[in-house]
Each structure stands twice: as structure tokens, then as C-alpha cells.
Amino acid sequence: ITLLLFLVIIMFSKNVRRSYLLFSICALPFIDIPVTTANLGSLKVFDALSYLTFAILFKDFIAVGTRPKLYFSLYGTLVVLLLIGSLTSEFVVNSLLSLLSVFPVFIFAKLLINEYEMNEDFKNEALLFIKAVGIFSFLFVLAQVIFGLNFTFYPNLNPNTSGPDGNRYPSFFHDPQKYAQYIAMLSFLYLPFDPKQVSLKHIIPFIASIYALLLTGGRSALLGLG
């Protein structure tokens, strides 16, 4: 459903790049849901969105100017190292297919940089969407606390969600550790850049972030936040 909705939006979009970036942010609750089997690379929703956009905006990825040569060299080195690692693996085919989940991150980053270069105001728009999805994640984890861990998009959650010490809540993710990492990065976005502008509308979602992080039981993310 997510992919079909994306295709419909793209068909009527005047700016495919912007639509892809904002849709990827809004589709974060479904981003980890698999769309292919393990023998086909275990591609997730985000991977499929990225490859569809790559096919549409292929020309944007061909030209390499003078400025990004260093970054392109670093990227090329990473790809070569990943290929060498896959070819020396005991499971070459599976290892090569797993590389398909690496490139969407760079597709997203490249298009994000391009969009920001064309429109500096896009940063504020993207941040607004990111914060809204974060609020949705708080409501989702609250629903899990009330209704239980069966309130999820996945048929089976990671086994670490329940144990002798109680439940660990992953919100709309599959694994509470992932949600903890997400919250650790998200929380500071609710605070203004200027300390003099801090108000309740900033403090409340920040405190909600901390509370959600505690519900995940993620110690490393909590240490990172600290």
C-alpha cells in the first residue's frame, strides 16, 4: 500500500525529488517492513522507494562535478571494499544481495543535498515532518503500553521486546533498540537553536522523547543521549 501510494504521488508530482524525500520521512513507520524475501536481498520499504526514485531520476546521479570528487572517491572506495568483503564471504550470492540495502542511504543523502542546494527553506519543511512523525511514534508507544505489544505492524517482534524484567517497547519499529537510537537522535530536534526561545512547546516533546527512550530499555542509546 505504501509503495502504491508513493507511485500515485509521483505521477502527479511536479518535483519528484522533494516528494520522495518528504514521503520517505512520512513513511518512517513502515520503512522497515520487508517487500522482498531473504533470497532476493530482504529489501525494505525504504529500499524500494529509493530504487524507484533512482530509476526516475537516473540522470541526477550520472554527472559528477568538480566539487564532490573527494566524496565520490570515498564512496567508490566503500563500494569496492564492500564488494571485496562479499566476494570473500562463504555465502557470496547472499552477501552480494545484502549490498542492495546499502545504496538507498546514499540515494537519499544525494537527493537531500541536491534539494537543499536548490531550496534552503526545505530544511524547515523536512524538520517539521520529522517532528510530526516523532510525535506519532510517542502516541504509538503509548498505545503499546495500554494495549500491549500486539499493537504493531509486524507479525512477530524481536524477542528482546519481552523478558523477565518486563516489556521493552519498540513503537512502530520491529526492535526496541532501533527505536531507542531513533529517539536519541530525534529528541534534540524539538529544542530550538536559540536557548532564549525555549518554551513548553519545546520542553514537553523533549521530555516525551526521554520517557519513550526509557520505555525501550536501550542502554547504549540512553548513554549516547546523556
PDB file of C-alpha atoms in Angstrom:
ATOM      1  CA  ILE A   1       0.000   0.000   0.000  1.00  0.00           C
ATOM      2  CA  THR A   2       2.852   2.367   0.859  1.00  0.00           C
ATOM      3  CA  LEU A   3       4.577   1.756  -2.478  1.00  0.00           C
ATOM      4  CA  LEU A   4       1.341   2.144  -4.448  1.00  0.00           C
ATOM      5  CA  LEU A   5       0.584   5.410  -2.664  1.00  0.00           C
ATOM      6  CA  PHE A   6       4.098   6.616  -3.486  1.00  0.00           C
ATOM      7  CA  LEU A   7       3.635   5.809  -7.171  1.00  0.00           C
ATOM      8  CA  VAL A   8       0.351   7.738  -7.250  1.00  0.00           C
ATOM      9  CA  ILE A   9       2.004  10.763  -5.606  1.00  0.00           C
ATOM     10  CA  ILE A  10       4.942  10.626  -8.020  1.00  0.00           C
ATOM     11  CA  MET A  11       2.597  10.514 -11.020  1.00  0.00           C
ATOM     12  CA  PHE A  12       1.102  13.880 -10.033  1.00  0.00           C
ATOM     13  CA  SER A  13       4.220  15.422  -8.534  1.00  0.00           C
ATOM     14  CA  LYS A  14       5.961  18.418 -10.093  1.00  0.00           C
ATOM     15  CA  ASN A  15       9.094  17.785  -8.004  1.00  0.00           C
ATOM     16  CA  VAL A  16       9.842  14.059  -7.715  1.00  0.00           C
ATOM     17  CA  ARG A  17      12.924  14.628  -5.594  1.00  0.00           C
ATOM     18  CA  ARG A  18      11.094  16.678  -2.964  1.00  0.00           C
ATOM     19  CA  SER A  19       8.143  14.267  -2.957  1.00  0.00           C
ATOM     20  CA  TYR A  20      10.454  11.291  -2.418  1.00  0.00           C
ATOM     21  CA  LEU A  21      12.290  12.953   0.481  1.00  0.00           C
ATOM     22  CA  LEU A  22       9.154  14.056   2.319  1.00  0.00           C
ATOM     23  CA  PHE A  23       7.337  10.796   1.616  1.00  0.00           C
ATOM     24  CA  SER A  24      10.278   8.801   2.987  1.00  0.00           C
ATOM     25  CA  ILE A  25      10.077  10.812   6.193  1.00  0.00           C
ATOM     26  CA  CYS A  26       6.301  10.358   6.475  1.00  0.00           C
ATOM     27  CA  ALA A  27       6.577   6.645   5.670  1.00  0.00           C
ATOM     28  CA  LEU A  28       9.041   6.072   8.515  1.00  0.00           C
ATOM     29  CA  PRO A  29       6.530   3.932  10.481  1.00  0.00           C
ATOM     30  CA  PHE A  30       6.527   1.440   7.564  1.00  0.00           C
ATOM     31  CA  ILE A  31      10.142   1.897   6.499  1.00  0.00           C
ATOM     32  CA  ASP A  32      11.388  -1.423   7.908  1.00  0.00           C
ATOM     33  CA  ILE A  33       8.612  -3.646   6.545  1.00  0.00           C
ATOM     34  CA  PRO A  34      10.126  -6.151   4.059  1.00  0.00           C
ATOM     35  CA  VAL A  35       8.966  -6.155   0.444  1.00  0.00           C
ATOM     36  CA  THR A  36      11.194  -8.989  -0.824  1.00  0.00           C
ATOM     37  CA  THR A  37      12.215 -12.329   0.616  1.00  0.00           C
ATOM     38  CA  ALA A  38      15.667 -13.055   2.061  1.00  0.00           C
ATOM     39  CA  ASN A  39      16.854 -14.747  -1.126  1.00  0.00           C
ATOM     40  CA  LEU A  40      16.090 -11.516  -3.012  1.00  0.00           C
ATOM     41  CA  GLY A  41      18.033  -9.246  -0.681  1.00  0.00           C
ATOM     42  CA  SER A  42      15.438  -8.638   2.059  1.00  0.00           C
ATOM     43  CA  LEU A  43      14.657  -5.202   0.665  1.00  0.00           C
ATOM     44  CA  LYS A  44      12.565  -2.958   2.888  1.00  0.00           C
ATOM     45  CA  VAL A  45      10.004  -0.281   2.023  1.00  0.00           C
ATOM     46  CA  PHE A  46      12.665   2.435   2.155  1.00  0.00           C
ATOM     47  CA  ASP A  47      14.896   0.490  -0.246  1.00  0.00           C
ATOM     48  CA  ALA A  48      12.050   0.071  -2.728  1.00  0.00           C
ATOM     49  CA  LEU A  49      11.136   3.775  -2.532  1.00  0.00           C
ATOM     50  CA  SER A  50      14.756   4.736  -3.116  1.00  0.00           C
ATOM     51  CA  TYR A  51      15.303   2.437  -6.100  1.00  0.00           C
ATOM     52  CA  LEU A  52      12.070   3.572  -7.726  1.00  0.00           C
ATOM     53  CA  THR A  53      13.183   7.183  -7.356  1.00  0.00           C
ATOM     54  CA  PHE A  54      16.667   6.307  -8.614  1.00  0.00           C
ATOM     55  CA  ALA A  55      15.131   4.863 -11.771  1.00  0.00           C
ATOM     56  CA  ILE A  56      13.051   8.009 -12.321  1.00  0.00           C
ATOM     57  CA  LEU A  57      15.854  10.481 -11.530  1.00  0.00           C
ATOM     58  CA  PHE A  58      18.682   8.445 -13.022  1.00  0.00           C
ATOM     59  CA  LYS A  59      20.203  11.486 -14.784  1.00  0.00           C
ATOM     60  CA  ASP A  60      20.718  13.227 -11.433  1.00  0.00           C
ATOM     61  CA  PHE A  61      23.193  10.521 -10.446  1.00  0.00           C
ATOM     62  CA  ILE A  62      25.296  10.464 -13.619  1.00  0.00           C
ATOM     63  CA  ALA A  63      27.002  13.869 -13.604  1.00  0.00           C
ATOM     64  CA  VAL A  64      29.909  14.247 -11.183  1.00  0.00           C
ATOM     65  CA  GLY A  65      31.217  17.809 -10.988  1.00  0.00           C
ATOM     66  CA  THR A  66      34.464  19.139  -9.612  1.00  0.00           C
ATOM     67  CA  ARG A  67      33.294  19.791  -6.054  1.00  0.00           C
ATOM     68  CA  PRO A  68      32.210  16.321  -4.898  1.00  0.00           C
ATOM     69  CA  LYS A  69      35.268  14.430  -6.202  1.00  0.00           C
ATOM     70  CA  LEU A  70      36.544  13.697  -2.691  1.00  0.00           C
ATOM     71  CA  TYR A  71      33.172  12.357  -1.553  1.00  0.00           C
ATOM     72  CA  PHE A  72      32.741  10.343  -4.722  1.00  0.00           C
ATOM     73  CA  SER A  73      36.195   8.828  -4.201  1.00  0.00           C
ATOM     74  CA  LEU A  74      35.317   7.883  -0.627  1.00  0.00           C
ATOM     75  CA  TYR A  75      32.026   6.412  -1.811  1.00  0.00           C
ATOM     76  CA  GLY A  76      33.774   4.446  -4.561  1.00  0.00           C
ATOM     77  CA  THR A  77      36.308   3.111  -2.038  1.00  0.00           C
ATOM     78  CA  LEU A  78      33.497   1.971   0.248  1.00  0.00           C
ATOM     79  CA  VAL A  79      31.753   0.163  -2.620  1.00  0.00           C
ATOM     80  CA  VAL A  80      34.989  -1.607  -3.615  1.00  0.00           C
ATOM     81  CA  LEU A  81      35.626  -2.709  -0.021  1.00  0.00           C
ATOM     82  CA  LEU A  82      32.047  -3.982   0.318  1.00  0.00           C
ATOM     83  CA  LEU A  83      32.378  -5.948  -2.921  1.00  0.00           C
ATOM     84  CA  ILE A  84      35.676  -7.480  -1.788  1.00  0.00           C
ATOM     85  CA  GLY A  85      34.091  -8.428   1.525  1.00  0.00           C
ATOM     86  CA  SER A  86      31.122 -10.027  -0.240  1.00  0.00           C
ATOM     87  CA  LEU A  87      33.282 -11.952  -2.734  1.00  0.00           C
ATOM     88  CA  THR A  88      35.372 -13.394   0.101  1.00  0.00           C
ATOM     89  CA  SER A  89      32.293 -14.425   2.061  1.00  0.00           C
ATOM     90  CA  GLU A  90      31.264 -18.059   2.446  1.00  0.00           C
ATOM     91  CA  PHE A  91      27.863 -17.052   1.050  1.00  0.00           C
ATOM     92  CA  VAL A  92      28.799 -14.889  -1.924  1.00  0.00           C
ATOM     93  CA  VAL A  93      25.350 -14.568  -3.529  1.00  0.00           C
ATOM     94  CA  ASN A  94      23.552 -13.725  -0.286  1.00  0.00           C
ATOM     95  CA  SER A  95      26.293 -11.305   0.667  1.00  0.00           C
ATOM     96  CA  LEU A  96      26.126  -9.501  -2.692  1.00  0.00           C
ATOM     97  CA  LEU A  97      22.347  -9.258  -2.471  1.00  0.00           C
ATOM     98  CA  SER A  98      22.605  -7.770   1.008  1.00  0.00           C
ATOM     99  CA  LEU A  99      24.554  -4.860  -0.510  1.00  0.00           C
ATOM    100  CA  LEU A 100      21.307  -3.714  -2.121  1.00  0.00           C
ATOM    101  CA  SER A 101      20.256  -2.304   1.257  1.00  0.00           C
ATOM    102  CA  VAL A 102      23.395  -0.120   1.449  1.00  0.00           C
ATOM    103  CA  PHE A 103      22.873   2.091  -1.599  1.00  0.00           C
ATOM    104  CA  PRO A 104      19.441   3.586  -0.691  1.00  0.00           C
ATOM    105  CA  VAL A 105      21.100   5.530   2.140  1.00  0.00           C
ATOM    106  CA  PHE A 106      23.349   7.237  -0.410  1.00  0.00           C
ATOM    107  CA  ILE A 107      20.451   7.783  -2.816  1.00  0.00           C
ATOM    108  CA  PHE A 108      18.534   9.583  -0.076  1.00  0.00           C
ATOM    109  CA  ALA A 109      21.573  11.619   1.007  1.00  0.00           C
ATOM    110  CA  LYS A 110      22.438  12.682  -2.551  1.00  0.00           C
ATOM    111  CA  LEU A 111      18.897  13.848  -3.293  1.00  0.00           C
ATOM    112  CA  LEU A 112      18.644  15.565   0.094  1.00  0.00           C
ATOM    113  CA  ILE A 113      21.809  17.577  -0.590  1.00  0.00           C
ATOM    114  CA  ASN A 114      20.601  18.470  -4.083  1.00  0.00           C
ATOM    115  CA  GLU A 115      17.209  19.620  -2.815  1.00  0.00           C
ATOM    116  CA  TYR A 116      18.779  21.740  -0.082  1.00  0.00           C
ATOM    117  CA  GLU A 117      21.125  23.364  -2.609  1.00  0.00           C
ATOM    118  CA  MET A 118      18.127  24.333  -4.728  1.00  0.00           C
ATOM    119  CA  ASN A 119      15.893  25.355  -1.824  1.00  0.00           C
ATOM    120  CA  GLU A 120      17.384  26.217   1.577  1.00  0.00           C
ATOM    121  CA  ASP A 121      13.891  26.507   3.078  1.00  0.00           C
ATOM    122  CA  PHE A 122      13.449  22.770   2.546  1.00  0.00           C
ATOM    123  CA  LYS A 123      15.319  22.203   5.821  1.00  0.00           C
ATOM    124  CA  ASN A 124      12.486  23.746   7.838  1.00  0.00           C
ATOM    125  CA  GLU A 125       9.878  21.770   5.914  1.00  0.00           C
ATOM    126  CA  ALA A 126      11.751  18.492   6.428  1.00  0.00           C
ATOM    127  CA  LEU A 127      12.238  19.180  10.146  1.00  0.00           C
ATOM    128  CA  LEU A 128       8.510  19.831  10.551  1.00  0.00           C
ATOM    129  CA  PHE A 129       7.689  16.435   9.025  1.00  0.00           C
ATOM    130  CA  ILE A 130      10.374  14.697  11.109  1.00  0.00           C
ATOM    131  CA  LYS A 131       8.992  16.173  14.330  1.00  0.00           C
ATOM    132  CA  ALA A 132       5.429  15.200  13.387  1.00  0.00           C
ATOM    133  CA  VAL A 133       6.441  11.577  12.788  1.00  0.00           C
ATOM    134  CA  GLY A 134       8.235  11.647  16.152  1.00  0.00           C
ATOM    135  CA  ILE A 135       5.025  12.739  17.900  1.00  0.00           C
ATOM    136  CA  PHE A 136       3.224   9.881  16.152  1.00  0.00           C
ATOM    137  CA  SER A 137       5.840   7.466  17.495  1.00  0.00           C
ATOM    138  CA  PHE A 138       5.135   8.691  21.052  1.00  0.00           C
ATOM    139  CA  LEU A 139       1.401   8.075  20.569  1.00  0.00           C
ATOM    140  CA  PHE A 140       2.166   4.657  19.095  1.00  0.00           C
ATOM    141  CA  VAL A 141       4.312   3.594  22.042  1.00  0.00           C
ATOM    142  CA  LEU A 142       1.645   4.903  24.428  1.00  0.00           C
ATOM    143  CA  ALA A 143      -0.889   2.661  22.665  1.00  0.00           C
ATOM    144  CA  GLN A 144       1.515  -0.284  23.124  1.00  0.00           C
ATOM    145  CA  VAL A 145       1.742   0.429  26.848  1.00  0.00           C
ATOM    146  CA  ILE A 146      -2.064   0.437  27.079  1.00  0.00           C
ATOM    147  CA  PHE A 147      -2.976  -2.389  24.671  1.00  0.00           C
ATOM    148  CA  GLY A 148       0.187  -4.500  24.736  1.00  0.00           C
ATOM    149  CA  LEU A 149       2.924  -5.405  22.281  1.00  0.00           C
ATOM    150  CA  ASN A 150       0.414  -6.941  19.872  1.00  0.00           C
ATOM    151  CA  PHE A 151      -0.274  -3.373  18.756  1.00  0.00           C
ATOM    152  CA  THR A 152       2.287  -3.418  15.942  1.00  0.00           C
ATOM    153  CA  PHE A 153       2.720  -3.624  12.165  1.00  0.00           C
ATOM    154  CA  TYR A 154       4.741  -6.843  12.416  1.00  0.00           C
ATOM    155  CA  PRO A 155       3.524 -10.432  12.881  1.00  0.00           C
ATOM    156  CA  ASN A 156       6.411 -11.067  15.285  1.00  0.00           C
ATOM    157  CA  LEU A 157       8.550  -8.546  17.127  1.00  0.00           C
ATOM    158  CA  ASN A 158      12.187  -9.028  18.047  1.00  0.00           C
ATOM    159  CA  PRO A 159      12.434 -11.481  21.004  1.00  0.00           C
ATOM    160  CA  ASN A 160      14.159  -8.820  23.124  1.00  0.00           C
ATOM    161  CA  THR A 161      10.853  -6.934  23.477  1.00  0.00           C
ATOM    162  CA  SER A 162       9.765  -9.135  26.372  1.00  0.00           C
ATOM    163  CA  GLY A 163      11.711 -10.758  29.189  1.00  0.00           C
ATOM    164  CA  PRO A 164      11.837 -11.406  32.931  1.00  0.00           C
ATOM    165  CA  ASP A 165      12.439  -7.700  33.649  1.00  0.00           C
ATOM    166  CA  GLY A 166       9.325  -6.609  31.730  1.00  0.00           C
ATOM    167  CA  ASN A 167       8.466  -5.336  28.271  1.00  0.00           C
ATOM    168  CA  ARG A 168      10.640  -3.160  26.046  1.00  0.00           C
ATOM    169  CA  TYR A 169       8.521  -1.063  23.697  1.00  0.00           C
ATOM    170  CA  PRO A 170       9.638  -0.601  20.046  1.00  0.00           C
ATOM    171  CA  SER A 171       6.821   1.752  18.938  1.00  0.00           C
ATOM    172  CA  PHE A 172       6.320   1.291  15.163  1.00  0.00           C
ATOM    173  CA  PHE A 173       9.744  -0.354  14.782  1.00  0.00           C
ATOM    174  CA  HIS A 174      10.487  -4.078  14.898  1.00  0.00           C
ATOM    175  CA  ASP A 175      13.224  -3.775  17.527  1.00  0.00           C
ATOM    176  CA  PRO A 176      13.278  -1.540  20.652  1.00  0.00           C
ATOM    177  CA  GLN A 177      16.997  -0.903  20.097  1.00  0.00           C
ATOM    178  CA  LYS A 178      16.208   0.747  16.753  1.00  0.00           C
ATOM    179  CA  TYR A 179      13.541   2.909  18.335  1.00  0.00           C
ATOM    180  CA  ALA A 180      15.976   3.884  21.089  1.00  0.00           C
ATOM    181  CA  GLN A 181      18.556   5.011  18.521  1.00  0.00           C
ATOM    182  CA  TYR A 182      15.880   6.903  16.622  1.00  0.00           C
ATOM    183  CA  ILE A 183      14.727   8.709  19.779  1.00  0.00           C
ATOM    184  CA  ALA A 184      18.278   9.587  20.828  1.00  0.00           C
ATOM    185  CA  MET A 185      18.763  11.403  17.510  1.00  0.00           C
ATOM    186  CA  LEU A 186      15.251  12.859  17.299  1.00  0.00           C
ATOM    187  CA  SER A 187      14.942  14.324  20.803  1.00  0.00           C
ATOM    188  CA  PHE A 188      17.210  17.337  20.302  1.00  0.00           C
ATOM    189  CA  LEU A 189      15.329  18.439  17.193  1.00  0.00           C
ATOM    190  CA  TYR A 190      12.457  19.514  19.433  1.00  0.00           C
ATOM    191  CA  LEU A 191      14.688  22.072  21.146  1.00  0.00           C
ATOM    192  CA  PRO A 192      15.230  25.477  19.483  1.00  0.00           C
ATOM    193  CA  PHE A 193      18.678  26.541  18.254  1.00  0.00           C
ATOM    194  CA  ASP A 194      18.480  29.644  20.430  1.00  0.00           C
ATOM    195  CA  PRO A 195      18.292  28.789  24.184  1.00  0.00           C
ATOM    196  CA  LYS A 196      16.420  32.042  24.811  1.00  0.00           C
ATOM    197  CA  GLN A 197      13.476  30.724  22.774  1.00  0.00           C
ATOM    198  CA  VAL A 198      12.924  27.606  24.899  1.00  0.00           C
ATOM    199  CA  SER A 199       9.289  27.202  25.936  1.00  0.00           C
ATOM    200  CA  LEU A 200       6.846  24.474  26.973  1.00  0.00           C
ATOM    201  CA  LYS A 201       6.147  23.561  23.338  1.00  0.00           C
ATOM    202  CA  HIS A 202       9.812  22.559  23.099  1.00  0.00           C
ATOM    203  CA  ILE A 203      10.275  21.036  26.542  1.00  0.00           C
ATOM    204  CA  ILE A 204       7.188  18.782  26.505  1.00  0.00           C
ATOM    205  CA  PRO A 205       8.100  16.786  23.346  1.00  0.00           C
ATOM    206  CA  PHE A 206      11.723  16.617  24.538  1.00  0.00           C
ATOM    207  CA  ILE A 207      10.641  15.106  27.870  1.00  0.00           C
ATOM    208  CA  ALA A 208       8.293  12.777  25.964  1.00  0.00           C
ATOM    209  CA  SER A 209      11.344  11.651  23.972  1.00  0.00           C
ATOM    210  CA  ILE A 210      13.240  10.825  27.150  1.00  0.00           C
ATOM    211  CA  TYR A 211      10.266   8.892  28.533  1.00  0.00           C
ATOM    212  CA  ALA A 212       9.875   6.945  25.272  1.00  0.00           C
ATOM    213  CA  LEU A 213      13.593   6.163  25.317  1.00  0.00           C
ATOM    214  CA  LEU A 214      13.321   4.785  28.855  1.00  0.00           C
ATOM    215  CA  LEU A 215      10.447   2.548  27.727  1.00  0.00           C
ATOM    216  CA  THR A 216      12.702   0.978  25.094  1.00  0.00           C
ATOM    217  CA  GLY A 217      15.229  -0.189  27.685  1.00  0.00           C
ATOM    218  CA  GLY A 218      18.022   0.851  25.298  1.00  0.00           C
ATOM    219  CA  ARG A 219      21.075   1.469  27.465  1.00  0.00           C
ATOM    220  CA  SER A 220      23.531   2.425  24.710  1.00  0.00           C
ATOM    221  CA  ALA A 221      21.085   4.959  23.205  1.00  0.00           C
ATOM    222  CA  LEU A 222      20.449   6.417  26.656  1.00  0.00           C
ATOM    223  CA  LEU A 223      24.195   6.748  27.213  1.00  0.00           C
ATOM    224  CA  GLY A 224      24.520   8.414  23.802  1.00  0.00           C
ATOM    225  CA  LEU A 225      21.757  10.861  24.672  1.00  0.00           C
ATOM    226  CA  GLY A 226      23.460  11.616  28.000  1.00  0.00           C
TER     227      GLY A 226
END
